[in-house]
Structure formats: structure tokens, C-alpha cells
mmCIF file of C-alpha atoms in Angstrom:
data_model
loop_
_atom_site.group_PDB
_atom_site.id
_atom_site.type_symbol
_atom_site.label_atom_id
_atom_site.label_comp_id
_atom_site.label_asym_id
_atom_site.label_seq_id
_atom_site.Cartn_x
_atom_site.Cartn_y
_atom_site.Cartn_z
ATOM 1 C CA MET A 1 -21.844 3.395 -26.787
ATOM 2 C CA SER A 2 -24.220 2.641 -23.925
ATOM 3 C CA ALA A 3 -25.757 5.240 -21.622
ATOM 4 C CA THR A 4 -23.646 3.873 -18.777
ATOM 5 C CA ASP A 5 -20.396 4.345 -20.684
ATOM 6 C CA ARG A 6 -21.362 7.903 -21.655
ATOM 7 C CA ALA A 7 -22.047 8.806 -18.022
ATOM 8 C CA LEU A 8 -18.802 7.474 -16.633
ATOM 9 C CA PRO A 9 -15.580 9.507 -16.683
ATOM 10 C CA ALA A 10 -13.385 9.001 -19.710
ATOM 11 C CA PRO A 11 -10.826 6.278 -19.056
ATOM 12 C CA PRO A 12 -7.180 7.169 -18.817
ATOM 13 C CA ARG A 13 -5.006 5.591 -21.466
ATOM 14 C CA THR A 14 -3.896 2.339 -19.948
ATOM 15 C CA MET A 15 -0.206 2.608 -20.687
ATOM 16 C CA ARG A 16 1.114 5.944 -21.897
ATOM 17 C CA VAL A 17 4.601 5.733 -23.304
ATOM 18 C CA PRO A 18 6.187 8.241 -20.862
ATOM 19 C CA GLU A 19 4.744 6.322 -17.929
ATOM 20 C CA VAL A 20 6.080 3.008 -19.235
ATOM 21 C CA VAL A 21 9.503 4.534 -19.735
ATOM 22 C CA LEU A 22 9.477 6.058 -16.262
ATOM 23 C CA ALA A 23 8.439 2.738 -14.727
ATOM 24 C CA VAL A 24 11.275 0.889 -16.479
ATOM 25 C CA LEU A 25 13.800 3.574 -15.571
ATOM 26 C CA GLY A 26 12.571 3.587 -11.974
ATOM 27 C CA ALA A 27 12.914 -0.197 -11.639
ATOM 28 C CA ALA A 28 16.383 -0.072 -13.199
ATOM 29 C CA ALA A 29 17.380 2.748 -10.853
ATOM 30 C CA LEU A 30 16.285 0.741 -7.802
ATOM 31 C CA VAL A 31 18.309 -2.273 -8.929
ATOM 32 C CA LEU A 32 21.342 -0.061 -9.579
ATOM 33 C CA VAL A 33 21.073 1.573 -6.156
ATOM 34 C CA ALA A 34 20.767 -1.851 -4.532
ATOM 35 C CA PHE A 35 23.988 -2.944 -6.264
ATOM 36 C CA LEU A 36 25.916 0.231 -5.452
ATOM 37 C CA ALA A 37 24.675 0.483 -1.838
ATOM 38 C CA PRO A 38 23.840 -3.076 -0.687
ATOM 39 C CA TRP A 39 22.671 -1.871 2.717
ATOM 40 C CA LEU A 40 19.822 -0.034 0.990
ATOM 41 C CA LYS A 41 18.285 -3.290 -0.269
ATOM 42 C CA PHE A 42 16.443 -3.605 3.027
ATOM 43 C CA VAL A 43 15.121 -0.027 2.855
ATOM 44 C CA LEU A 44 14.060 -0.350 -0.784
ATOM 45 C CA THR A 45 12.331 -3.687 -0.170
ATOM 46 C CA VAL A 46 10.281 -2.189 2.660
ATOM 47 C CA ALA A 47 9.496 0.814 0.436
ATOM 48 C CA LEU A 48 8.215 -1.446 -2.350
ATOM 49 C CA ALA A 49 6.122 -3.422 0.148
ATOM 50 C CA LYS A 50 4.528 -0.255 1.495
ATOM 51 C CA GLY A 51 4.048 1.030 -2.048
ATOM 52 C CA ILE A 52 1.942 -2.046 -2.826
ATOM 53 C CA ALA A 53 -0.206 -1.352 0.233
ATOM 54 C CA VAL A 54 -0.568 2.318 -0.745
ATOM 55 C CA LEU A 55 -1.816 1.228 -4.180
ATOM 56 C CA GLY A 56 -4.899 0.016 -2.330
ATOM 57 C CA ILE A 57 -5.360 3.424 -0.744
ATOM 58 C CA LEU A 58 -5.042 4.946 -4.232
ATOM 59 C CA LEU A 59 -8.102 2.921 -5.310
ATOM 60 C CA LEU A 60 -10.112 4.279 -2.403
ATOM 61 C CA LEU A 61 -8.931 7.824 -3.114
ATOM 62 C CA ARG A 62 -10.295 7.494 -6.634
ATOM 63 C CA ALA A 63 -13.685 7.010 -5.019
ATOM 64 C CA GLY A 64 -13.123 10.028 -2.777
ATOM 65 C CA GLN A 65 -12.661 7.894 0.345
ATOM 66 C CA VAL A 66 -9.700 7.785 2.738
ATOM 67 C CA SER A 67 -9.042 4.882 5.090
ATOM 68 C CA PHE A 68 -7.306 5.892 8.325
ATOM 69 C CA GLY A 69 -7.079 2.267 9.421
ATOM 70 C CA HIS A 70 -5.634 0.515 6.387
ATOM 71 C CA SER A 71 -2.594 -0.748 8.261
ATOM 72 C CA MET A 72 -4.779 -3.438 9.847
ATOM 73 C CA PHE A 73 -4.428 -5.377 6.597
ATOM 74 C CA LEU A 74 -0.648 -5.031 6.766
ATOM 75 C CA ALA A 75 -0.834 -6.477 10.263
ATOM 76 C CA VAL A 76 -2.960 -9.425 9.083
ATOM 77 C CA GLY A 77 -0.450 -10.283 6.366
ATOM 78 C CA ALA A 78 2.511 -9.877 8.708
ATOM 79 C CA TYR A 79 1.015 -11.964 11.531
ATOM 80 C CA THR A 80 0.075 -14.678 9.025
ATOM 81 C CA VAL A 81 3.778 -15.052 8.327
ATOM 82 C CA ALA A 82 4.706 -14.851 12.016
ATOM 83 C CA PHE A 83 2.177 -17.509 13.093
ATOM 84 C CA LEU A 84 2.625 -19.964 10.231
ATOM 85 C CA ALA A 85 6.347 -19.714 9.443
ATOM 86 C CA PRO A 86 7.454 -22.162 12.186
ATOM 87 C CA ALA A 87 5.246 -24.935 10.759
ATOM 88 C CA MET A 88 5.258 -23.841 7.101
ATOM 89 C CA PRO A 89 8.379 -21.825 6.272
ATOM 90 C CA GLU A 90 7.813 -21.693 2.510
ATOM 91 C CA ALA A 91 7.619 -18.003 1.563
ATOM 92 C CA LEU A 92 5.865 -18.702 -1.736
ATOM 93 C CA LEU A 93 2.965 -20.235 0.210
ATOM 94 C CA LEU A 94 2.896 -17.713 3.039
ATOM 95 C CA LEU A 95 2.607 -14.808 0.602
ATOM 96 C CA PRO A 96 -0.708 -15.859 -1.000
ATOM 97 C CA LEU A 97 -2.058 -16.994 2.380
ATOM 98 C CA GLY A 98 -1.385 -13.565 3.874
ATOM 99 C CA ALA A 99 -3.096 -11.925 0.894
ATOM 100 C CA LEU A 100 -6.052 -14.318 1.149
ATOM 101 C CA LEU A 101 -6.652 -13.766 4.872
ATOM 102 C CA ALA A 102 -6.365 -10.000 4.456
ATOM 103 C CA GLY A 103 -8.833 -10.179 1.567
ATOM 104 C CA ILE A 104 -11.313 -12.180 3.662
ATOM 105 C CA LEU A 105 -11.064 -9.646 6.478
ATOM 106 C CA GLY A 106 -11.464 -6.866 3.904
ATOM 107 C CA LEU A 107 -14.638 -8.503 2.611
ATOM 108 C CA VAL A 108 -16.127 -8.853 6.099
ATOM 109 C CA ILE A 109 -15.273 -5.282 7.085
ATOM 110 C CA GLY A 110 -16.089 -3.913 3.660
ATOM 111 C CA LEU A 111 -19.665 -5.200 3.764
ATOM 112 C CA PHE A 112 -20.139 -2.819 6.687
ATOM 113 C CA VAL A 113 -17.990 0.233 5.926
ATOM 114 C CA VAL A 114 -18.970 0.717 2.253
ATOM 115 C CA ARG A 115 -22.348 1.911 3.509
ATOM 116 C CA TYR A 116 -20.642 5.099 4.718
ATOM 117 C CA ARG A 117 -18.768 7.925 3.052
ATOM 118 C CA ASP A 118 -16.208 10.615 3.795
ATOM 119 C CA ILE A 119 -15.222 11.086 7.451
ATOM 120 C CA PHE A 120 -17.472 8.244 8.629
ATOM 121 C CA PHE A 121 -15.742 5.821 6.255
ATOM 122 C CA GLY A 122 -12.304 6.933 7.403
ATOM 123 C CA MET A 123 -13.057 6.886 11.122
ATOM 124 C CA LEU A 124 -14.785 3.494 11.046
ATOM 125 C CA ASN A 125 -11.667 2.009 9.471
ATOM 126 C CA LEU A 126 -9.580 3.722 12.141
ATOM 127 C CA ALA A 127 -11.762 2.339 14.941
ATOM 128 C CA LEU A 128 -11.600 -1.207 13.581
ATOM 129 C CA SER A 129 -7.830 -1.056 13.163
ATOM 130 C CA MET A 130 -7.466 0.068 16.769
ATOM 131 C CA VAL A 131 -9.615 -2.872 17.890
ATOM 132 C CA LEU A 132 -7.207 -5.192 16.097
ATOM 133 C CA TYR A 133 -4.237 -3.368 17.602
ATOM 134 C CA SER A 134 -5.678 -3.786 21.097
ATOM 135 C CA LEU A 135 -6.232 -7.505 20.551
ATOM 136 C CA LEU A 136 -2.697 -7.989 19.257
ATOM 137 C CA GLU A 137 -1.311 -6.107 22.230
ATOM 138 C CA LYS A 138 -3.427 -7.753 24.939
ATOM 139 C CA LEU A 139 -3.323 -11.398 23.805
ATOM 140 C CA TYR A 140 0.233 -11.814 25.036
ATOM 141 C CA ASP A 141 0.220 -15.614 25.149
ATOM 142 C CA LEU A 142 -0.530 -15.685 21.435
ATOM 143 C CA THR A 143 1.122 -12.546 20.047
ATOM 144 C CA LYS A 144 3.839 -11.787 22.660
ATOM 145 C CA GLY A 145 2.280 -8.337 23.014
ATOM 146 C CA THR A 146 4.453 -5.314 22.276
ATOM 147 C CA ASP A 147 7.565 -7.542 22.292
ATOM 148 C CA GLY A 148 6.360 -8.954 19.015
ATOM 149 C CA ILE A 149 7.158 -12.224 17.281
ATOM 150 C CA ARG A 150 10.458 -13.085 15.668
ATOM 151 C CA VAL A 151 9.759 -14.609 12.241
ATOM 152 C CA ALA A 152 11.223 -18.085 11.833
ATOM 153 C CA GLY A 153 13.627 -18.900 9.011
ATOM 154 C CA LEU A 154 12.053 -19.017 5.568
ATOM 155 C CA THR A 155 12.578 -21.152 2.500
ATOM 156 C CA PHE A 156 12.096 -20.125 -1.126
ATOM 157 C CA ALA A 157 10.958 -22.920 -3.438
ATOM 158 C CA GLY A 158 12.292 -25.350 -0.865
ATOM 159 C CA ILE A 159 15.720 -23.702 -0.689
ATOM 160 C CA THR A 160 17.093 -21.988 2.399
ATOM 161 C CA PRO A 161 19.338 -19.182 1.092
ATOM 162 C CA ASP A 162 22.065 -17.437 3.045
ATOM 163 C CA ARG A 163 21.384 -13.961 4.398
ATOM 164 C CA GLU A 164 22.733 -11.969 1.452
ATOM 165 C CA THR A 165 20.974 -14.157 -1.093
ATOM 166 C CA GLN A 166 17.707 -13.903 0.823
ATOM 167 C CA GLU A 167 17.966 -10.109 0.793
ATOM 168 C CA TRP A 168 18.286 -10.164 -2.993
ATOM 169 C CA VAL A 169 15.436 -12.658 -3.318
ATOM 170 C CA MET A 170 13.158 -10.492 -1.179
ATOM 171 C CA PHE A 171 14.119 -7.373 -3.103
ATOM 172 C CA GLY A 172 13.466 -9.094 -6.435
ATOM 173 C CA LEU A 173 10.175 -10.557 -5.218
ATOM 174 C CA ALA A 174 8.984 -7.167 -3.960
ATOM 175 C CA LEU A 175 9.991 -5.501 -7.240
ATOM 176 C CA VAL A 176 8.187 -8.102 -9.368
ATOM 177 C CA LEU A 177 5.045 -7.868 -7.228
ATOM 178 C CA ALA A 178 5.165 -4.060 -7.340
ATOM 179 C CA ILE A 179 5.295 -4.130 -11.145
ATOM 180 C CA GLY A 180 2.521 -6.735 -11.308
ATOM 181 C CA PHE A 181 0.179 -4.897 -8.967
ATOM 182 C CA GLY A 182 0.963 -1.594 -10.670
ATOM 183 C CA LEU A 183 -0.121 -3.052 -14.026
ATOM 184 C CA LEU A 184 -3.210 -4.584 -12.422
ATOM 185 C CA VAL A 185 -4.271 -1.275 -10.879
ATOM 186 C CA ARG A 186 -3.717 0.592 -14.139
ATOM 187 C CA ALA A 187 -5.847 -1.929 -16.021
ATOM 188 C CA TYR A 188 -8.525 -1.848 -13.338
ATOM 189 C CA LEU A 189 -8.781 1.944 -13.308
ATOM 190 C CA ALA A 190 -9.156 1.924 -17.095
ATOM 191 C CA SER A 191 -11.938 -0.691 -16.944
ATOM 192 C CA PRO A 192 -15.666 0.152 -16.684
ATOM 193 C CA MET A 193 -15.636 -0.794 -12.989
ATOM 194 C CA GLY A 194 -12.646 1.434 -12.357
ATOM 195 C CA ARG A 195 -14.371 4.300 -14.121
ATOM 196 C CA ALA A 196 -17.446 3.673 -11.986
ATOM 197 C CA LEU A 197 -15.180 3.889 -8.946
ATOM 198 C CA ALA A 198 -14.197 7.394 -10.029
ATOM 199 C CA GLY A 199 -17.888 8.126 -10.536
ATOM 200 C CA ILE A 200 -18.574 7.504 -6.842
ATOM 201 C CA LYS A 201 -16.557 10.608 -6.036
ATOM 202 C CA THR A 202 -18.433 12.916 -8.384
ATOM 203 C CA ARG A 203 -21.793 11.435 -9.339
ATOM 204 C CA GLU A 204 -22.782 8.535 -7.084
ATOM 205 C CA THR A 205 -26.510 9.286 -7.321
ATOM 206 C CA ARG A 206 -26.327 9.199 -11.093
ATOM 207 C CA LEU A 207 -24.590 5.824 -10.961
ATOM 208 C CA GLU A 208 -27.404 4.441 -8.837
ATOM 209 C CA PHE A 209 -30.046 5.765 -11.253
ATOM 210 C CA MET A 210 -28.276 3.911 -14.070
ATOM 211 C CA GLY A 211 -28.414 0.664 -12.119
ATOM 212 C CA VAL A 212 -24.729 0.636 -11.095
ATOM 213 C CA SER A 213 -24.418 -0.296 -7.415
ATOM 214 C CA ALA A 214 -21.945 2.122 -5.848
ATOM 215 C CA ARG A 215 -21.638 -0.138 -2.800
ATOM 216 C CA ARG A 216 -20.628 -3.135 -4.897
ATOM 217 C CA VAL A 217 -18.107 -1.094 -6.857
ATOM 218 C CA LEU A 218 -16.587 0.291 -3.661
ATOM 219 C CA LEU A 219 -16.657 -3.129 -1.975
ATOM 220 C CA PHE A 220 -14.697 -4.696 -4.837
ATOM 221 C CA ALA A 221 -12.104 -1.920 -4.628
ATOM 222 C CA TYR A 222 -11.976 -2.260 -0.835
ATOM 223 C CA VAL A 223 -11.285 -5.985 -1.022
ATOM 224 C CA MET A 224 -8.615 -5.379 -3.665
ATOM 225 C CA SER A 225 -7.009 -2.798 -1.406
ATOM 226 C CA ALA A 226 -7.112 -5.236 1.519
ATOM 227 C CA VAL A 227 -5.392 -7.930 -0.561
ATOM 228 C CA MET A 228 -2.644 -5.499 -1.548
ATOM 229 C CA GLY A 229 -2.303 -4.465 2.086
ATOM 230 C CA GLY A 230 -1.920 -8.130 3.037
ATOM 231 C CA VAL A 231 0.763 -8.640 0.394
ATOM 232 C CA GLY A 232 2.598 -5.563 1.669
ATOM 233 C CA GLY A 233 2.397 -6.882 5.227
ATOM 234 C CA THR A 234 3.767 -10.314 4.315
ATOM 235 C CA LEU A 235 6.677 -8.708 2.500
ATOM 236 C CA VAL A 236 7.410 -6.432 5.464
ATOM 237 C CA ALA A 237 7.366 -9.405 7.847
ATOM 238 C CA MET A 238 9.626 -11.495 5.611
ATOM 239 C CA THR A 239 12.043 -8.598 5.221
ATOM 240 C CA THR A 240 12.229 -7.276 8.785
ATOM 241 C CA ARG A 241 11.819 -10.755 10.340
ATOM 242 C CA HIS A 242 10.004 -9.182 13.304
ATOM 243 C CA VAL A 243 6.294 -8.455 13.711
ATOM 244 C CA THR A 244 4.716 -6.237 16.385
ATOM 245 C CA PRO A 245 1.218 -4.787 17.016
ATOM 246 C CA GLN A 246 2.618 -1.412 15.925
ATOM 247 C CA LEU A 247 1.810 -2.460 12.357
ATOM 248 C CA ALA A 248 -1.894 -2.088 13.155
ATOM 249 C CA TYR A 249 -1.555 1.180 15.105
ATOM 250 C CA TRP A 250 -3.122 4.372 13.766
ATOM 251 C CA THR A 251 0.275 5.964 13.126
ATOM 252 C CA SER A 252 1.077 3.176 10.656
ATOM 253 C CA SER A 253 -2.156 3.917 8.788
ATOM 254 C CA GLY A 254 -1.281 7.607 8.846
ATOM 255 C CA GLU A 255 2.081 6.723 7.360
ATOM 256 C CA LEU A 256 0.368 5.025 4.415
ATOM 257 C CA VAL A 257 -1.873 8.052 3.835
ATOM 258 C CA PHE A 258 1.222 10.275 4.122
ATOM 259 C CA ILE A 259 2.912 8.218 1.388
ATOM 260 C CA ALA A 260 -0.193 8.393 -0.812
ATOM 261 C CA ILE A 261 -0.238 12.194 -0.579
ATOM 262 C CA LEU A 262 3.521 12.447 -1.038
ATOM 263 C CA GLY A 263 3.565 10.259 -4.139
ATOM 264 C CA GLY A 264 0.350 11.516 -5.704
ATOM 265 C CA ALA A 265 -2.764 9.654 -6.777
ATOM 266 C CA GLY A 266 -2.497 10.440 -10.483
ATOM 267 C CA SER A 267 -0.745 7.212 -11.414
ATOM 268 C CA ALA A 268 0.053 3.729 -10.154
ATOM 269 C CA LEU A 269 3.670 4.900 -9.980
ATOM 270 C CA GLY A 270 2.813 7.529 -7.380
ATOM 271 C CA PRO A 271 2.673 5.163 -4.377
ATOM 272 C CA PHE A 272 6.129 3.783 -5.168
ATOM 273 C CA LEU A 273 7.615 7.227 -5.675
ATOM 274 C CA GLY A 274 6.142 8.303 -2.361
ATOM 275 C CA ALA A 275 7.174 5.145 -0.483
ATOM 276 C CA THR A 276 10.753 5.276 -1.770
ATOM 277 C CA ALA A 277 11.090 8.977 -0.967
ATOM 278 C CA PHE A 278 9.522 8.453 2.464
ATOM 279 C CA GLU A 279 11.831 5.602 3.474
ATOM 280 C CA LEU A 280 14.987 7.296 2.164
ATOM 281 C CA VAL A 281 14.154 10.617 3.844
ATOM 282 C CA ARG A 282 13.358 8.822 7.093
ATOM 283 C CA VAL A 283 16.593 6.813 7.066
ATOM 284 C CA TYR A 284 18.843 9.770 6.310
ATOM 285 C CA ALA A 285 16.899 12.189 8.524
ATOM 286 C CA ALA A 286 17.029 9.759 11.454
ATOM 287 C CA ALA A 287 20.776 9.327 10.916
ATOM 288 C CA ALA A 288 21.405 13.066 10.707
ATOM 289 C CA VAL A 289 18.930 14.377 13.296
ATOM 290 C CA ALA A 290 17.801 11.452 15.426
ATOM 291 C CA ASP A 291 15.463 13.488 17.618
ATOM 292 C CA ALA A 292 13.765 15.492 14.881
ATOM 293 C CA TRP A 293 13.347 13.227 11.868
ATOM 294 C CA GLN A 294 9.540 13.375 12.229
ATOM 295 C CA MET A 295 9.718 17.157 11.881
ATOM 296 C CA ILE A 296 11.750 16.784 8.691
ATOM 297 C CA LEU A 297 9.202 14.363 7.242
ATOM 298 C CA GLY A 298 6.410 16.743 8.198
ATOM 299 C CA GLY A 299 8.242 19.587 6.499
ATOM 300 C CA VAL A 300 8.615 17.519 3.324
ATOM 301 C CA LEU A 301 4.891 16.725 3.283
ATOM 302 C CA LEU A 302 3.970 20.363 3.930
ATOM 303 C CA ALA A 303 6.208 21.470 1.060
ATOM 304 C CA VAL A 304 4.589 18.937 -1.276
ATOM 305 C CA ILE A 305 1.071 20.058 -0.303
ATOM 306 C CA LEU A 306 1.930 23.739 -0.795
ATOM 307 C CA PHE A 307 4.052 23.567 -3.934
ATOM 308 C CA ALA A 308 3.082 20.275 -5.596
ATOM 309 C CA PRO A 309 -0.536 19.336 -4.777
ATOM 310 C CA GLY A 310 -0.297 16.475 -7.255
ATOM 311 C CA GLY A 311 2.510 14.904 -5.254
ATOM 312 C CA LEU A 312 5.844 13.742 -6.618
ATOM 313 C CA TRP A 313 4.136 12.165 -9.607
ATOM 314 C CA GLY A 314 2.370 15.418 -10.468
ATOM 315 C CA MET A 315 5.637 17.316 -10.096
ATOM 316 C CA LEU A 316 7.425 14.869 -12.366
ATOM 317 C CA THR A 317 4.791 14.889 -15.094
ATOM 318 C CA SER A 318 4.537 18.670 -15.085
ATOM 319 C CA ARG A 319 8.295 18.911 -15.604
ATOM 320 C CA LEU A 320 8.122 16.405 -18.469
ATOM 321 C CA LYS A 321 5.305 18.347 -20.097
ATOM 322 C CA GLY A 322 7.305 21.540 -19.715
ATOM 323 C CA ARG A 323 10.135 19.919 -21.642
ATOM 324 C CA GLY A 324 7.778 18.620 -24.290
ATOM 325 C CA ALA A 325 8.100 14.947 -23.275
#
């Protein structure tokens, strides 16, 4: 064992059996709910898309950093679809293009923001996202301002499905991507670079003395998070079929951080637990109390912070441990 490996935090086991079982059961439950309540397919697809984006925030949280402007990468992915769909309606091409452009933006911004830590890191991301929001809002001839852009019809592998079929295709695509990115994040966090990412939070100076560049480690994670944000944004645009500058607004970034806290950062499943709970609570709260659904969401988050600091994932695992799972 090298000195570097001894200094880094011990890696989590890549795939613990309870976590695998919970992931399979969770995916099966989402499919079952989509069959039993077809109108929820839309809500669940958006939840999975946001869960992918929140996975990126989870990576930054492992380094002790919080981005309050991460929704700018959602906006990049979404506007990629909005701008290119009329000329290139193929969803299977738009998806990687949205991820690529978000990743390029993440690299450019990351080269600057990874020099900073804590509140400076978070606020710089917030400032940059608000610059993008202002551009999207002011360049009316290009973006249609706050009216937004209606996404043109899409094809999937050259086929134009009917509305119901497209809903199922989008749901299935989001579910497959969520599983894929979840596995990728788990593997990354168990790798030496992922362990170094955790080391930034607790012993950055020691990493530097060992020759491990904390900036490079954080930059790689930042670009990964941007790519996942871009994927989430493309999925949101393809699902909602309408893109507005609101996606880049600070409240959208706050929503992602809200979901990260709600789900918990202890596992790659946390973001999807949080996103699903968030979207379902918002839908039912808005239906029941249209003028106070934000207060209900705030109450849910406050309850989680007070009684389950580890989020929904921490609550779930503690219950399983209590039962000897």
C-alpha cells in the first residue's frame, strides 16, 4: 500500500447488497407507479432528470463544496435541445450534445472556481448562473425571453412516436440513465480519485504535500457534475417540451440543493429519493393547498434537517440496520 492510499479515506464498498436490492426495488416501484397512475409518468421522469443533476451536487458535497448556481448546466442542456431540435430532432443525438456543451462550460468555469472554497465557491457559481439567466432573459430575439421556447417534435432512433409512447420512452430513457449515472458515481467515489475528493473536505493540505493536486481532483468532479447537469436539463426539456430562463435562476439551483439535502449525500440513491419525494410532495401540495405549497416543502425540509440529518437515505438505512438488514 502506497503512502497516498494510506492517507486517503477508506473507500466505501462499491456495491453493498442492501443498496443493490433497494435500487432494484426502487426502479421496480417507479415502473409500477407509472403503470398504475399513468399521469405520474411525467412527474417521475422530471424527478429522475433532476436526480441525475443532483448526483453532480453530491460529488461536490463530498469535497465539502456547495454550488448555488448549478442549474446553469440544466439550462445549457435544455437550451441545446430547444435551439437544435427544429433542425435536428433526433433525441439520441441531442442528449449527448447537451451533455457535451454543459461539460465544456463546466470546464471553462471550473478552471476559475476550483481555486476557491466554501462560501466563495458557492457564491461564484451563483453569480455566474445569474449572468446566464440575465442573458437568456434579455436576448429576446434568440431565446424569446421569459416566454421561453417551445421544443419542436422529437424523433427516437428515427421514429416519431405518438404522445403516450413518447412518454414511456422518455420515462424509460430517464430511468436507464439514472441507473447508469448512479453506478458511475458509486464507482468513481470508490476510486482513488473519488477518495481524494473526500480528502479535500478534511485534509486538503495533506493531499497537496503528497503531490495530489486538489484543484485537478475538484475540477474533474466539477466537469462530471456539469455533464450530469446537462443530461438532466436535456431530459427536462424533452419531457416538458418548453424551456425558459427560469431553469438558470437561483431558485432552480436552490431546488437542487434542497433535493440533495432531502435525499442525503450518503449514497448515489439519495438524490433520486430526494427528487422523487420533492416532486411528489410538490404536486400533491400544490393540488391541495395551491397558495402554500412552498411552506409545506419548507416544513418537510425542516423536519428532515431536525430529525434525519442524513436525509431520506440516512433514515432508510438506519431503519434497515435497526431491523438487522
